[in-house]
Amino acid sequence: MKHRFLVTALASIMLASGVGTVATTTSQTVQAAPFNKRKIVNQGYYVECLTDKKIKLAKIHWRIPHYKSWVTRGYYIPKNSIVYVKRMGTDFGWYLKTSRHAKTTYTVLKKFNDYSWFELW
């Protein structure tokens, strides 16, 4: 008897609180989320971007395991170039390719939290 009363009481509380939240959410206006390139670039795949500045790069020579890889020689990409960028929290941080299916991968010699050198295309 106690369990039946307890179950019905909890069910009525859940229904009452669920109806109240539905009524309040439908009365609010919907606003678009602010554009955030940090969220888009950090998803783990390459994103097409346009450079805002002249960027210094270093070519990555991949080895397995990846922590044994190294970088060589500085390259420069001019301003307003279309590149493919992704940011990972491991190894080199910023990864850049000059075309979608390029074999060569570069790392951008910028800080991990610097998103000012490119725009999403």
PDB file of C-alpha atoms in Angstrom:
ATOM      1  CA  MET A   1       0.000   0.000   0.000  1.00  0.00           C
ATOM      2  CA  LYS A   2       2.843   2.390   0.858  1.00  0.00           C
ATOM      3  CA  HIS A   3       4.568   1.697  -2.472  1.00  0.00           C
ATOM      4  CA  ARG A   4       1.423   2.337  -4.513  1.00  0.00           C
ATOM      5  CA  PHE A   5       0.894   5.665  -2.774  1.00  0.00           C
ATOM      6  CA  LEU A   6       4.573   6.596  -3.208  1.00  0.00           C
ATOM      7  CA  VAL A   7       4.585   5.710  -6.920  1.00  0.00           C
ATOM      8  CA  THR A   8       1.411   7.701  -7.637  1.00  0.00           C
ATOM      9  CA  ALA A   9       2.740  10.681  -5.682  1.00  0.00           C
ATOM     10  CA  LEU A  10       6.046  10.672  -7.621  1.00  0.00           C
ATOM     11  CA  ALA A  11       4.250  10.270 -10.939  1.00  0.00           C
ATOM     12  CA  SER A  12       1.961  13.209 -10.206  1.00  0.00           C
ATOM     13  CA  ILE A  13       4.940  15.378  -9.220  1.00  0.00           C
ATOM     14  CA  MET A  14       6.778  14.449 -12.437  1.00  0.00           C
ATOM     15  CA  LEU A  15       3.758  15.211 -14.595  1.00  0.00           C
ATOM     16  CA  ALA A  16       3.097  18.503 -12.838  1.00  0.00           C
ATOM     17  CA  SER A  17       6.682  19.669 -13.200  1.00  0.00           C
ATOM     18  CA  GLY A  18       6.849  18.473 -16.839  1.00  0.00           C
ATOM     19  CA  VAL A  19       3.722  20.405 -17.814  1.00  0.00           C
ATOM     20  CA  GLY A  20       5.074  23.544 -16.123  1.00  0.00           C
ATOM     21  CA  THR A  21       8.364  23.421 -18.060  1.00  0.00           C
ATOM     22  CA  VAL A  22       6.614  22.835 -21.377  1.00  0.00           C
ATOM     23  CA  ALA A  23       4.419  25.874 -20.812  1.00  0.00           C
ATOM     24  CA  THR A  24       7.376  28.099 -19.963  1.00  0.00           C
ATOM     25  CA  THR A  25       9.588  26.976 -22.853  1.00  0.00           C
ATOM     26  CA  THR A  26       6.924  27.530 -25.502  1.00  0.00           C
ATOM     27  CA  SER A  27       6.384  31.115 -24.374  1.00  0.00           C
ATOM     28  CA  GLN A  28      10.072  32.055 -24.808  1.00  0.00           C
ATOM     29  CA  THR A  29      11.348  33.491 -28.067  1.00  0.00           C
ATOM     30  CA  VAL A  30      13.900  31.472 -30.016  1.00  0.00           C
ATOM     31  CA  GLN A  31      17.223  33.194 -30.697  1.00  0.00           C
ATOM     32  CA  ALA A  32      19.986  32.036 -33.004  1.00  0.00           C
ATOM     33  CA  ALA A  33      23.128  30.788 -31.306  1.00  0.00           C
ATOM     34  CA  PRO A  34      26.159  33.070 -31.688  1.00  0.00           C
ATOM     35  CA  PHE A  35      28.640  32.048 -34.366  1.00  0.00           C
ATOM     36  CA  ASN A  36      31.623  30.333 -32.800  1.00  0.00           C
ATOM     37  CA  LYS A  37      34.522  29.259 -35.009  1.00  0.00           C
ATOM     38  CA  ARG A  38      36.312  27.708 -32.035  1.00  0.00           C
ATOM     39  CA  LYS A  39      33.586  25.098 -31.734  1.00  0.00           C
ATOM     40  CA  ILE A  40      33.586  24.336 -35.469  1.00  0.00           C
ATOM     41  CA  VAL A  41      37.366  23.977 -35.858  1.00  0.00           C
ATOM     42  CA  ASN A  42      37.777  21.770 -32.770  1.00  0.00           C
ATOM     43  CA  GLN A  43      35.453  19.018 -34.042  1.00  0.00           C
ATOM     44  CA  GLY A  44      38.298  16.846 -35.363  1.00  0.00           C
ATOM     45  CA  TYR A  45      37.954  17.166 -39.134  1.00  0.00           C
ATOM     46  CA  TYR A  46      39.356  19.650 -41.640  1.00  0.00           C
ATOM     47  CA  VAL A  47      37.357  22.834 -42.207  1.00  0.00           C
ATOM     48  CA  GLU A  48      37.787  25.136 -45.198  1.00  0.00           C
ATOM     49  CA  CYS A  49      39.139  28.521 -44.070  1.00  0.00           C
ATOM     50  CA  LEU A  50      40.517  31.766 -45.442  1.00  0.00           C
ATOM     51  CA  THR A  51      43.717  33.173 -43.921  1.00  0.00           C
ATOM     52  CA  ASP A  52      43.631  36.731 -42.576  1.00  0.00           C
ATOM     53  CA  LYS A  53      47.384  37.140 -42.176  1.00  0.00           C
ATOM     54  CA  LYS A  54      50.637  35.823 -43.593  1.00  0.00           C
ATOM     55  CA  ILE A  55      51.086  32.505 -41.769  1.00  0.00           C
ATOM     56  CA  LYS A  56      54.309  30.654 -40.945  1.00  0.00           C
ATOM     57  CA  LEU A  57      54.078  26.863 -41.231  1.00  0.00           C
ATOM     58  CA  ALA A  58      56.321  23.884 -40.573  1.00  0.00           C
ATOM     59  CA  LYS A  59      56.063  20.600 -42.493  1.00  0.00           C
ATOM     60  CA  ILE A  60      55.267  17.539 -40.354  1.00  0.00           C
ATOM     61  CA  HIS A  61      57.216  14.341 -41.053  1.00  0.00           C
ATOM     62  CA  TRP A  62      54.928  11.665 -39.625  1.00  0.00           C
ATOM     63  CA  ARG A  63      56.300   8.586 -37.876  1.00  0.00           C
ATOM     64  CA  ILE A  64      54.597   5.871 -35.915  1.00  0.00           C
ATOM     65  CA  PRO A  65      54.068   6.391 -33.006  1.00  0.00           C
ATOM     66  CA  HIS A  66      53.179  10.035 -33.645  1.00  0.00           C
ATOM     67  CA  TYR A  67      55.192  11.443 -30.760  1.00  0.00           C
ATOM     68  CA  LYS A  68      58.337  10.522 -32.732  1.00  0.00           C
ATOM     69  CA  SER A  69      57.322  12.780 -35.640  1.00  0.00           C
ATOM     70  CA  TRP A  70      59.246  15.979 -36.286  1.00  0.00           C
ATOM     71  CA  VAL A  71      58.840  19.264 -38.122  1.00  0.00           C
ATOM     72  CA  THR A  72      61.187  20.925 -40.594  1.00  0.00           C
ATOM     73  CA  ARG A  73      61.679  24.249 -42.322  1.00  0.00           C
ATOM     74  CA  GLY A  74      59.411  27.237 -42.223  1.00  0.00           C
ATOM     75  CA  TYR A  75      57.006  27.860 -45.066  1.00  0.00           C
ATOM     76  CA  TYR A  76      54.771  30.867 -45.532  1.00  0.00           C
ATOM     77  CA  ILE A  77      51.211  31.039 -46.807  1.00  0.00           C
ATOM     78  CA  PRO A  78      50.103  34.450 -48.090  1.00  0.00           C
ATOM     79  CA  LYS A  79      47.118  36.380 -46.830  1.00  0.00           C
ATOM     80  CA  ASN A  80      43.662  35.462 -48.265  1.00  0.00           C
ATOM     81  CA  SER A  81      44.609  31.869 -49.150  1.00  0.00           C
ATOM     82  CA  ILE A  82      42.054  29.075 -48.912  1.00  0.00           C
ATOM     83  CA  VAL A  83      43.335  26.327 -46.612  1.00  0.00           C
ATOM     84  CA  TYR A  84      41.920  23.411 -44.608  1.00  0.00           C
ATOM     85  CA  VAL A  85      42.423  23.650 -40.857  1.00  0.00           C
ATOM     86  CA  LYS A  86      41.734  21.503 -37.820  1.00  0.00           C
ATOM     87  CA  ARG A  87      42.834  21.835 -34.236  1.00  0.00           C
ATOM     88  CA  MET A  88      43.616  18.882 -32.021  1.00  0.00           C
ATOM     89  CA  GLY A  89      44.708  18.819 -28.414  1.00  0.00           C
ATOM     90  CA  THR A  90      47.515  16.378 -29.140  1.00  0.00           C
ATOM     91  CA  ASP A  91      50.944  16.452 -30.793  1.00  0.00           C
ATOM     92  CA  PHE A  92      51.216  19.671 -32.831  1.00  0.00           C
ATOM     93  CA  GLY A  93      47.913  21.432 -32.125  1.00  0.00           C
ATOM     94  CA  TRP A  94      47.017  23.205 -35.376  1.00  0.00           C
ATOM     95  CA  TYR A  95      46.993  21.058 -38.525  1.00  0.00           C
ATOM     96  CA  LEU A  96      46.761  22.620 -41.978  1.00  0.00           C
ATOM     97  CA  LYS A  97      46.464  21.248 -45.508  1.00  0.00           C
ATOM     98  CA  THR A  98      46.715  23.342 -48.648  1.00  0.00           C
ATOM     99  CA  SER A  99      44.071  21.325 -50.504  1.00  0.00           C
ATOM    100  CA  ARG A 100      41.344  18.954 -49.396  1.00  0.00           C
ATOM    101  CA  HIS A 101      43.172  15.728 -50.315  1.00  0.00           C
ATOM    102  CA  ALA A 102      46.781  16.860 -49.939  1.00  0.00           C
ATOM    103  CA  LYS A 103      49.229  14.289 -48.600  1.00  0.00           C
ATOM    104  CA  THR A 104      51.441  16.844 -46.890  1.00  0.00           C
ATOM    105  CA  THR A 105      50.356  18.119 -43.488  1.00  0.00           C
ATOM    106  CA  TYR A 106      51.677  21.313 -41.924  1.00  0.00           C
ATOM    107  CA  THR A 107      51.501  22.682 -38.440  1.00  0.00           C
ATOM    108  CA  VAL A 108      50.750  26.348 -37.849  1.00  0.00           C
ATOM    109  CA  LEU A 109      53.276  28.107 -35.665  1.00  0.00           C
ATOM    110  CA  LYS A 110      50.670  29.884 -33.534  1.00  0.00           C
ATOM    111  CA  LYS A 111      49.448  29.483 -29.969  1.00  0.00           C
ATOM    112  CA  PHE A 112      46.779  26.848 -29.346  1.00  0.00           C
ATOM    113  CA  ASN A 113      44.200  29.420 -28.264  1.00  0.00           C
ATOM    114  CA  ASP A 114      44.821  31.915 -31.103  1.00  0.00           C
ATOM    115  CA  TYR A 115      41.890  31.875 -33.564  1.00  0.00           C
ATOM    116  CA  SER A 116      42.539  35.317 -35.045  1.00  0.00           C
ATOM    117  CA  TRP A 117      44.555  34.281 -38.122  1.00  0.00           C
ATOM    118  CA  PHE A 118      41.723  32.724 -40.166  1.00  0.00           C
ATOM    119  CA  GLU A 119      38.055  33.085 -41.083  1.00  0.00           C
ATOM    120  CA  LEU A 120      35.669  30.262 -41.890  1.00  0.00           C
ATOM    121  CA  TRP A 121      35.026  30.140 -45.610  1.00  0.00           C
TER     122      TRP A 121
END
